[in-house]
Short mmCIF file of N, CA and C in Angstrom, two decimals:
data_model
loop_
_atom_site.label_atom_id
_atom_site.label_comp_id
_atom_site.label_asym_id
_atom_site.label_seq_id
_atom_site.Cartn_x
_atom_site.Cartn_y
_atom_site.Cartn_z
N MET A 247 -61.58 6.26 -33.77
CA MET A 247 -62.94 5.88 -33.47
C MET A 247 -63.54 6.72 -32.35
N ILE A 248 -64.81 7.11 -32.48
CA ILE A 248 -65.51 7.85 -31.50
C ILE A 248 -66.21 6.86 -30.56
N HIS A 249 -66.02 7.01 -29.27
CA HIS A 249 -66.65 6.09 -28.28
C HIS A 249 -68.00 6.62 -27.86
N ILE A 250 -68.12 7.94 -27.66
CA ILE A 250 -69.35 8.53 -27.12
C ILE A 250 -69.84 9.64 -28.04
N ALA A 251 -71.09 9.63 -28.38
CA ALA A 251 -71.69 10.75 -29.10
C ALA A 251 -72.50 11.58 -28.06
N VAL A 252 -72.13 12.84 -27.94
CA VAL A 252 -72.86 13.78 -27.10
C VAL A 252 -73.68 14.67 -28.01
N ILE A 253 -75.00 14.65 -27.84
CA ILE A 253 -75.88 15.37 -28.70
C ILE A 253 -76.71 16.34 -27.82
N ILE A 254 -76.68 17.60 -28.24
CA ILE A 254 -77.52 18.59 -27.57
C ILE A 254 -78.51 19.20 -28.64
N GLY A 255 -79.64 19.57 -28.18
CA GLY A 255 -80.66 20.09 -29.09
C GLY A 255 -80.48 21.53 -29.41
N SER A 256 -79.70 22.24 -28.59
CA SER A 256 -79.52 23.68 -28.74
C SER A 256 -78.24 24.09 -28.11
N THR A 257 -77.66 25.18 -28.63
CA THR A 257 -76.42 25.69 -28.01
C THR A 257 -76.62 26.12 -26.57
N SER A 258 -77.88 26.34 -26.17
CA SER A 258 -78.17 26.71 -24.79
C SER A 258 -77.93 25.56 -23.80
N ASP A 259 -77.72 24.35 -24.37
CA ASP A 259 -77.46 23.15 -23.54
C ASP A 259 -75.97 22.90 -23.39
N MET A 260 -75.13 23.77 -23.92
CA MET A 260 -73.71 23.56 -23.93
C MET A 260 -73.08 23.51 -22.51
N GLU A 261 -73.60 24.27 -21.59
CA GLU A 261 -73.00 24.25 -20.23
C GLU A 261 -73.11 22.83 -19.64
N VAL A 262 -74.22 22.18 -19.82
CA VAL A 262 -74.38 20.85 -19.26
C VAL A 262 -73.54 19.87 -20.09
N ALA A 263 -73.48 20.03 -21.38
CA ALA A 263 -72.61 19.20 -22.23
C ALA A 263 -71.18 19.26 -21.81
N GLU A 264 -70.71 20.46 -21.46
CA GLU A 264 -69.31 20.60 -21.01
C GLU A 264 -69.00 19.86 -19.77
N LYS A 265 -69.97 19.67 -18.90
CA LYS A 265 -69.74 18.87 -17.67
C LYS A 265 -69.42 17.41 -18.10
N ALA A 266 -70.09 16.93 -19.14
CA ALA A 266 -69.83 15.59 -19.63
C ALA A 266 -68.51 15.50 -20.36
N THR A 267 -68.29 16.41 -21.30
CA THR A 267 -67.09 16.31 -22.18
C THR A 267 -65.80 16.54 -21.33
N LYS A 268 -65.84 17.38 -20.34
CA LYS A 268 -64.62 17.53 -19.50
C LYS A 268 -64.25 16.22 -18.83
N LEU A 269 -65.23 15.46 -18.33
CA LEU A 269 -64.91 14.22 -17.70
C LEU A 269 -64.45 13.21 -18.71
N LEU A 270 -65.06 13.17 -19.90
CA LEU A 270 -64.63 12.23 -20.96
C LEU A 270 -63.20 12.53 -21.34
N GLU A 271 -62.84 13.79 -21.38
CA GLU A 271 -61.44 14.16 -21.67
C GLU A 271 -60.49 13.71 -20.56
N GLU A 272 -60.96 13.85 -19.33
CA GLU A 272 -60.15 13.43 -18.18
C GLU A 272 -59.82 11.91 -18.26
N PHE A 273 -60.80 11.16 -18.78
CA PHE A 273 -60.68 9.72 -18.90
C PHE A 273 -60.06 9.32 -20.25
N ASN A 274 -59.75 10.30 -21.08
CA ASN A 274 -59.21 10.09 -22.41
C ASN A 274 -60.10 9.23 -23.27
N VAL A 275 -61.40 9.47 -23.19
CA VAL A 275 -62.43 8.79 -23.97
C VAL A 275 -62.83 9.69 -25.11
N SER A 276 -62.75 9.18 -26.32
CA SER A 276 -63.09 10.01 -27.50
C SER A 276 -64.62 10.27 -27.57
N TYR A 277 -64.92 11.44 -28.06
CA TYR A 277 -66.35 11.80 -28.17
C TYR A 277 -66.54 12.72 -29.34
N ASP A 278 -67.76 12.83 -29.78
CA ASP A 278 -68.16 13.74 -30.80
C ASP A 278 -69.36 14.51 -30.24
N LEU A 279 -69.20 15.87 -30.25
CA LEU A 279 -70.29 16.74 -29.74
C LEU A 279 -70.99 17.33 -30.94
N GLN A 280 -72.33 17.17 -30.95
CA GLN A 280 -73.16 17.70 -32.04
C GLN A 280 -74.34 18.47 -31.46
N VAL A 281 -74.73 19.52 -32.17
CA VAL A 281 -75.92 20.29 -31.86
C VAL A 281 -76.91 19.95 -32.95
N ILE A 282 -77.90 19.15 -32.60
CA ILE A 282 -78.95 18.70 -33.61
C ILE A 282 -80.27 18.65 -32.88
N SER A 283 -81.19 19.46 -33.26
CA SER A 283 -82.53 19.47 -32.67
C SER A 283 -83.40 18.30 -33.20
N ALA A 284 -84.05 17.62 -32.30
CA ALA A 284 -84.94 16.55 -32.72
C ALA A 284 -86.16 17.16 -33.36
N HIS A 285 -86.55 18.38 -33.01
CA HIS A 285 -87.73 19.01 -33.53
C HIS A 285 -87.47 19.79 -34.83
N ARG A 286 -86.34 20.57 -34.79
CA ARG A 286 -86.06 21.43 -35.94
C ARG A 286 -85.35 20.79 -37.07
N ASN A 287 -84.67 19.67 -36.80
CA ASN A 287 -83.88 19.02 -37.83
C ASN A 287 -83.87 17.49 -37.70
N PRO A 288 -85.05 16.88 -37.70
CA PRO A 288 -85.11 15.45 -37.40
C PRO A 288 -84.39 14.59 -38.47
N GLU A 289 -84.43 14.99 -39.73
CA GLU A 289 -83.75 14.19 -40.77
C GLU A 289 -82.24 14.17 -40.51
N LYS A 290 -81.67 15.30 -40.15
CA LYS A 290 -80.21 15.38 -39.85
C LYS A 290 -79.87 14.54 -38.67
N LEU A 291 -80.75 14.53 -37.65
CA LEU A 291 -80.54 13.71 -36.46
C LEU A 291 -80.49 12.24 -36.78
N VAL A 292 -81.47 11.75 -37.51
CA VAL A 292 -81.56 10.36 -37.86
C VAL A 292 -80.37 9.91 -38.70
N LYS A 293 -79.96 10.76 -39.63
CA LYS A 293 -78.81 10.49 -40.49
C LYS A 293 -77.53 10.36 -39.60
N TYR A 294 -77.40 11.28 -38.64
CA TYR A 294 -76.24 11.23 -37.74
C TYR A 294 -76.25 9.95 -36.90
N ILE A 295 -77.37 9.61 -36.36
CA ILE A 295 -77.48 8.38 -35.51
C ILE A 295 -77.06 7.17 -36.31
N LYS A 296 -77.59 7.06 -37.52
CA LYS A 296 -77.34 5.88 -38.36
C LYS A 296 -75.89 5.76 -38.74
N LYS A 297 -75.16 6.81 -38.95
CA LYS A 297 -73.77 6.73 -39.40
C LYS A 297 -72.75 6.78 -38.24
N SER A 298 -73.19 7.10 -37.08
CA SER A 298 -72.29 7.26 -35.92
C SER A 298 -71.65 5.93 -35.53
N GLU A 299 -70.31 6.03 -35.27
CA GLU A 299 -69.56 4.87 -34.75
C GLU A 299 -69.63 4.78 -33.25
N ALA A 300 -70.24 5.73 -32.59
CA ALA A 300 -70.26 5.79 -31.14
C ALA A 300 -70.88 4.52 -30.58
N LYS A 301 -70.38 4.14 -29.41
CA LYS A 301 -70.90 2.94 -28.69
C LYS A 301 -72.02 3.36 -27.75
N VAL A 302 -72.05 4.61 -27.31
CA VAL A 302 -73.04 5.14 -26.38
C VAL A 302 -73.39 6.54 -26.79
N PHE A 303 -74.66 6.91 -26.66
CA PHE A 303 -75.14 8.22 -26.94
C PHE A 303 -75.49 8.92 -25.60
N ILE A 304 -75.03 10.15 -25.43
CA ILE A 304 -75.49 11.00 -24.33
C ILE A 304 -76.30 12.13 -24.97
N CYS A 305 -77.54 12.28 -24.58
CA CYS A 305 -78.43 13.30 -25.18
C CYS A 305 -78.89 14.24 -24.07
N ILE A 306 -78.65 15.51 -24.25
CA ILE A 306 -78.98 16.55 -23.29
C ILE A 306 -80.13 17.40 -23.84
N ALA A 307 -81.23 17.53 -23.11
CA ALA A 307 -82.36 18.26 -23.63
C ALA A 307 -83.20 18.83 -22.50
N GLY A 308 -83.78 19.96 -22.82
CA GLY A 308 -84.70 20.64 -21.90
C GLY A 308 -86.11 20.70 -22.45
N LEU A 309 -87.02 21.23 -21.65
CA LEU A 309 -88.42 21.39 -22.02
C LEU A 309 -89.03 20.05 -22.35
N ALA A 310 -89.56 19.87 -23.58
CA ALA A 310 -90.21 18.60 -23.93
C ALA A 310 -89.24 17.45 -23.97
N ALA A 311 -87.96 17.73 -24.14
CA ALA A 311 -86.86 16.77 -24.07
C ALA A 311 -87.05 15.50 -24.89
N ALA A 312 -87.43 15.73 -26.16
CA ALA A 312 -87.68 14.61 -27.07
C ALA A 312 -86.37 13.96 -27.59
N LEU A 313 -85.27 14.71 -27.53
CA LEU A 313 -84.04 14.25 -28.13
C LEU A 313 -83.60 12.88 -27.70
N PRO A 314 -83.47 12.53 -26.44
CA PRO A 314 -83.05 11.18 -26.08
C PRO A 314 -83.97 10.06 -26.62
N GLY A 315 -85.28 10.31 -26.56
CA GLY A 315 -86.21 9.33 -27.05
C GLY A 315 -86.12 9.09 -28.55
N VAL A 316 -85.96 10.18 -29.29
CA VAL A 316 -85.82 10.05 -30.73
C VAL A 316 -84.54 9.28 -31.06
N VAL A 317 -83.48 9.55 -30.35
CA VAL A 317 -82.23 8.82 -30.61
C VAL A 317 -82.46 7.34 -30.27
N ALA A 318 -83.02 7.07 -29.15
CA ALA A 318 -83.27 5.66 -28.75
C ALA A 318 -84.15 4.91 -29.73
N ALA A 319 -85.08 5.65 -30.37
CA ALA A 319 -85.92 4.98 -31.35
C ALA A 319 -85.22 4.58 -32.62
N HIS A 320 -84.03 5.10 -32.84
CA HIS A 320 -83.28 4.89 -34.06
C HIS A 320 -81.98 4.13 -33.88
N THR A 321 -81.77 3.57 -32.69
CA THR A 321 -80.56 2.79 -32.45
C THR A 321 -80.79 1.75 -31.36
N ILE A 322 -79.97 0.67 -31.39
CA ILE A 322 -80.01 -0.29 -30.30
C ILE A 322 -78.88 -0.07 -29.33
N LYS A 323 -78.07 0.97 -29.56
CA LYS A 323 -77.00 1.31 -28.64
C LYS A 323 -77.56 2.01 -27.40
N PRO A 324 -76.82 1.94 -26.28
CA PRO A 324 -77.31 2.65 -25.06
C PRO A 324 -77.45 4.13 -25.31
N VAL A 325 -78.54 4.66 -24.76
CA VAL A 325 -78.80 6.11 -24.78
C VAL A 325 -78.95 6.58 -23.37
N ILE A 326 -78.25 7.64 -23.00
CA ILE A 326 -78.31 8.23 -21.68
C ILE A 326 -78.92 9.62 -21.85
N GLY A 327 -80.02 9.82 -21.18
CA GLY A 327 -80.69 11.16 -21.28
C GLY A 327 -80.37 12.01 -20.10
N VAL A 328 -80.04 13.29 -20.38
CA VAL A 328 -79.76 14.29 -19.33
C VAL A 328 -80.77 15.33 -19.43
N PRO A 329 -81.76 15.40 -18.48
CA PRO A 329 -82.70 16.47 -18.49
C PRO A 329 -82.09 17.78 -18.08
N LYS A 330 -82.45 18.84 -18.77
CA LYS A 330 -81.87 20.20 -18.49
C LYS A 330 -82.93 21.06 -17.80
N ASN A 331 -82.45 21.83 -16.85
CA ASN A 331 -83.34 22.73 -16.15
C ASN A 331 -83.60 23.97 -17.03
N ALA A 332 -84.61 23.85 -17.89
CA ALA A 332 -85.00 24.94 -18.78
C ALA A 332 -86.26 25.59 -18.34
N ALA A 333 -87.14 24.85 -17.65
CA ALA A 333 -88.43 25.36 -17.13
C ALA A 333 -88.89 24.38 -16.06
N LEU A 334 -89.76 24.86 -15.17
CA LEU A 334 -90.36 23.99 -14.13
C LEU A 334 -89.30 23.24 -13.33
N GLY A 335 -88.12 23.88 -13.14
CA GLY A 335 -87.08 23.23 -12.38
C GLY A 335 -86.51 22.00 -13.05
N GLY A 336 -86.81 21.79 -14.31
CA GLY A 336 -86.27 20.66 -15.01
C GLY A 336 -87.17 19.45 -14.94
N LEU A 337 -88.22 19.52 -14.13
CA LEU A 337 -89.11 18.37 -13.95
C LEU A 337 -89.79 17.93 -15.23
N ASP A 338 -90.14 18.91 -16.05
CA ASP A 338 -90.78 18.55 -17.35
C ASP A 338 -89.85 17.75 -18.17
N SER A 339 -88.57 18.16 -18.22
CA SER A 339 -87.56 17.42 -19.03
C SER A 339 -87.35 16.03 -18.44
N LEU A 340 -87.20 15.96 -17.13
CA LEU A 340 -86.95 14.64 -16.44
C LEU A 340 -88.09 13.70 -16.73
N LEU A 341 -89.30 14.11 -16.63
CA LEU A 341 -90.43 13.23 -16.86
C LEU A 341 -90.57 12.81 -18.32
N SER A 342 -90.23 13.74 -19.22
CA SER A 342 -90.27 13.42 -20.65
C SER A 342 -89.23 12.37 -21.00
N ILE A 343 -88.09 12.40 -20.38
CA ILE A 343 -87.02 11.42 -20.68
C ILE A 343 -87.25 10.08 -20.02
N VAL A 344 -87.65 10.13 -18.76
CA VAL A 344 -87.78 8.86 -18.00
C VAL A 344 -89.03 8.07 -18.37
N GLN A 345 -90.02 8.69 -18.92
CA GLN A 345 -91.28 8.03 -19.25
C GLN A 345 -91.30 7.46 -20.68
N MET A 346 -90.30 6.77 -21.05
CA MET A 346 -90.26 6.19 -22.42
C MET A 346 -91.19 4.97 -22.48
N PRO A 347 -91.71 4.71 -23.71
CA PRO A 347 -92.61 3.56 -23.80
C PRO A 347 -91.84 2.28 -23.70
N PRO A 348 -92.52 1.19 -23.38
CA PRO A 348 -91.89 -0.15 -23.26
C PRO A 348 -91.11 -0.46 -24.55
N GLY A 349 -89.88 -0.98 -24.38
CA GLY A 349 -89.11 -1.41 -25.51
C GLY A 349 -88.14 -0.38 -26.06
N ILE A 350 -88.30 0.89 -25.63
CA ILE A 350 -87.41 1.94 -26.06
C ILE A 350 -86.85 2.66 -24.82
N PRO A 351 -85.99 2.00 -24.07
CA PRO A 351 -85.50 2.64 -22.82
C PRO A 351 -84.46 3.71 -23.06
N VAL A 352 -84.46 4.67 -22.13
CA VAL A 352 -83.42 5.67 -22.08
C VAL A 352 -82.97 5.72 -20.62
N ALA A 353 -81.66 5.41 -20.42
CA ALA A 353 -81.11 5.59 -19.08
C ALA A 353 -81.18 7.07 -18.77
N THR A 354 -81.58 7.44 -17.54
CA THR A 354 -81.76 8.84 -17.23
C THR A 354 -81.01 9.19 -15.98
N VAL A 355 -80.28 10.28 -16.02
CA VAL A 355 -79.54 10.79 -14.84
C VAL A 355 -80.28 12.03 -14.36
N GLY A 356 -79.82 12.58 -13.27
CA GLY A 356 -80.50 13.76 -12.68
C GLY A 356 -80.43 15.00 -13.54
N ILE A 357 -81.24 15.94 -13.20
CA ILE A 357 -81.34 17.21 -13.87
C ILE A 357 -79.95 17.95 -13.86
N ASP A 358 -79.49 18.30 -15.10
CA ASP A 358 -78.22 18.98 -15.29
C ASP A 358 -76.99 18.15 -14.89
N ARG A 359 -77.14 16.84 -14.78
CA ARG A 359 -76.05 15.96 -14.36
C ARG A 359 -75.22 15.39 -15.55
N GLY A 360 -74.68 16.26 -16.33
CA GLY A 360 -73.88 15.82 -17.46
C GLY A 360 -72.71 15.00 -17.04
N ARG A 361 -72.14 15.29 -15.86
CA ARG A 361 -70.98 14.52 -15.35
C ARG A 361 -71.40 13.05 -15.05
N ASN A 362 -72.57 12.90 -14.44
CA ASN A 362 -73.09 11.53 -14.15
C ASN A 362 -73.30 10.78 -15.46
N ALA A 363 -73.78 11.48 -16.49
CA ALA A 363 -74.00 10.79 -17.75
C ALA A 363 -72.67 10.32 -18.31
N ALA A 364 -71.62 11.12 -18.18
CA ALA A 364 -70.34 10.69 -18.66
C ALA A 364 -69.81 9.53 -17.86
N ILE A 365 -70.00 9.52 -16.58
CA ILE A 365 -69.55 8.39 -15.72
C ILE A 365 -70.28 7.10 -16.15
N LEU A 366 -71.58 7.19 -16.34
CA LEU A 366 -72.39 6.04 -16.73
C LEU A 366 -71.90 5.52 -18.14
N ALA A 367 -71.64 6.45 -19.06
CA ALA A 367 -71.15 6.01 -20.37
C ALA A 367 -69.78 5.32 -20.27
N ILE A 368 -68.91 5.87 -19.38
CA ILE A 368 -67.61 5.29 -19.19
C ILE A 368 -67.77 3.90 -18.52
N GLU A 369 -68.67 3.75 -17.61
CA GLU A 369 -68.94 2.43 -16.99
C GLU A 369 -69.34 1.40 -18.03
N ILE A 370 -70.19 1.85 -18.99
CA ILE A 370 -70.62 0.90 -20.07
C ILE A 370 -69.44 0.51 -20.91
N LEU A 371 -68.58 1.44 -21.24
CA LEU A 371 -67.38 1.15 -22.05
C LEU A 371 -66.42 0.24 -21.28
N ALA A 372 -66.32 0.52 -19.95
CA ALA A 372 -65.39 -0.24 -19.12
C ALA A 372 -65.72 -1.74 -19.01
N LEU A 373 -66.95 -2.11 -19.43
CA LEU A 373 -67.26 -3.54 -19.39
C LEU A 373 -66.32 -4.34 -20.29
N ASN A 374 -65.84 -3.68 -21.32
CA ASN A 374 -64.89 -4.34 -22.29
C ASN A 374 -63.56 -3.68 -22.39
N ASP A 375 -63.21 -2.91 -21.34
CA ASP A 375 -61.91 -2.19 -21.34
C ASP A 375 -61.38 -2.13 -19.95
N ASP A 376 -60.44 -3.02 -19.64
CA ASP A 376 -59.85 -3.10 -18.29
C ASP A 376 -59.17 -1.83 -17.87
N THR A 377 -58.47 -1.18 -18.78
CA THR A 377 -57.76 0.09 -18.44
C THR A 377 -58.75 1.13 -18.01
N LEU A 378 -59.88 1.25 -18.68
CA LEU A 378 -60.93 2.19 -18.33
C LEU A 378 -61.55 1.84 -16.98
N ALA A 379 -61.70 0.52 -16.73
CA ALA A 379 -62.26 0.05 -15.48
C ALA A 379 -61.32 0.47 -14.31
N GLU A 380 -60.02 0.32 -14.55
CA GLU A 380 -59.05 0.67 -13.50
C GLU A 380 -59.11 2.21 -13.25
N LYS A 381 -59.25 2.99 -14.26
CA LYS A 381 -59.37 4.43 -14.13
C LYS A 381 -60.65 4.80 -13.31
N LEU A 382 -61.71 4.09 -13.55
CA LEU A 382 -62.94 4.32 -12.84
C LEU A 382 -62.80 4.02 -11.33
N ILE A 383 -62.12 2.90 -11.04
CA ILE A 383 -61.87 2.51 -9.65
C ILE A 383 -61.07 3.60 -8.96
N ALA A 384 -60.02 4.10 -9.59
CA ALA A 384 -59.25 5.16 -9.07
C ALA A 384 -60.01 6.45 -8.87
N TYR A 385 -60.85 6.75 -9.83
CA TYR A 385 -61.69 7.96 -9.78
C TYR A 385 -62.63 7.92 -8.60
N ARG A 386 -63.27 6.79 -8.38
CA ARG A 386 -64.20 6.63 -7.27
C ARG A 386 -63.51 6.63 -5.89
N GLY A 387 -62.23 6.25 -5.91
CA GLY A 387 -61.48 6.18 -4.65
C GLY A 387 -60.92 7.51 -4.18
N ARG A 388 -61.10 8.58 -4.99
CA ARG A 388 -60.62 9.90 -4.62
C ARG A 388 -61.26 10.43 -3.34
#
């Protein structure tokens, strides 16, 4: 079973995705990494969201950063948006992700903070997993 789906809109987002996936590996949390653009391949994205077994989605996007919002529009599972510094210091991406309409929230972490997205996803999973919760306590105690 895949616990976390990490979706990036372009291979240029891979550096930020690796910050998340390395931490997920450290915690031994299963994940699936996909490159699917919300703009260039919306049908493929919706199909992936609908069939995914993931409990949490991490979406990394720059510029207009529509990816996290599109994912949130098609699932009731938690979506964590990671704005990428692609232009304007990443502020355009941050504002695009954080300003979701009422009823379609996206949890948002700081610009290029893939690691924080992974921690937040692990915290969500740890609500029902005592072993993961213990690992988080140890991690924070470092």
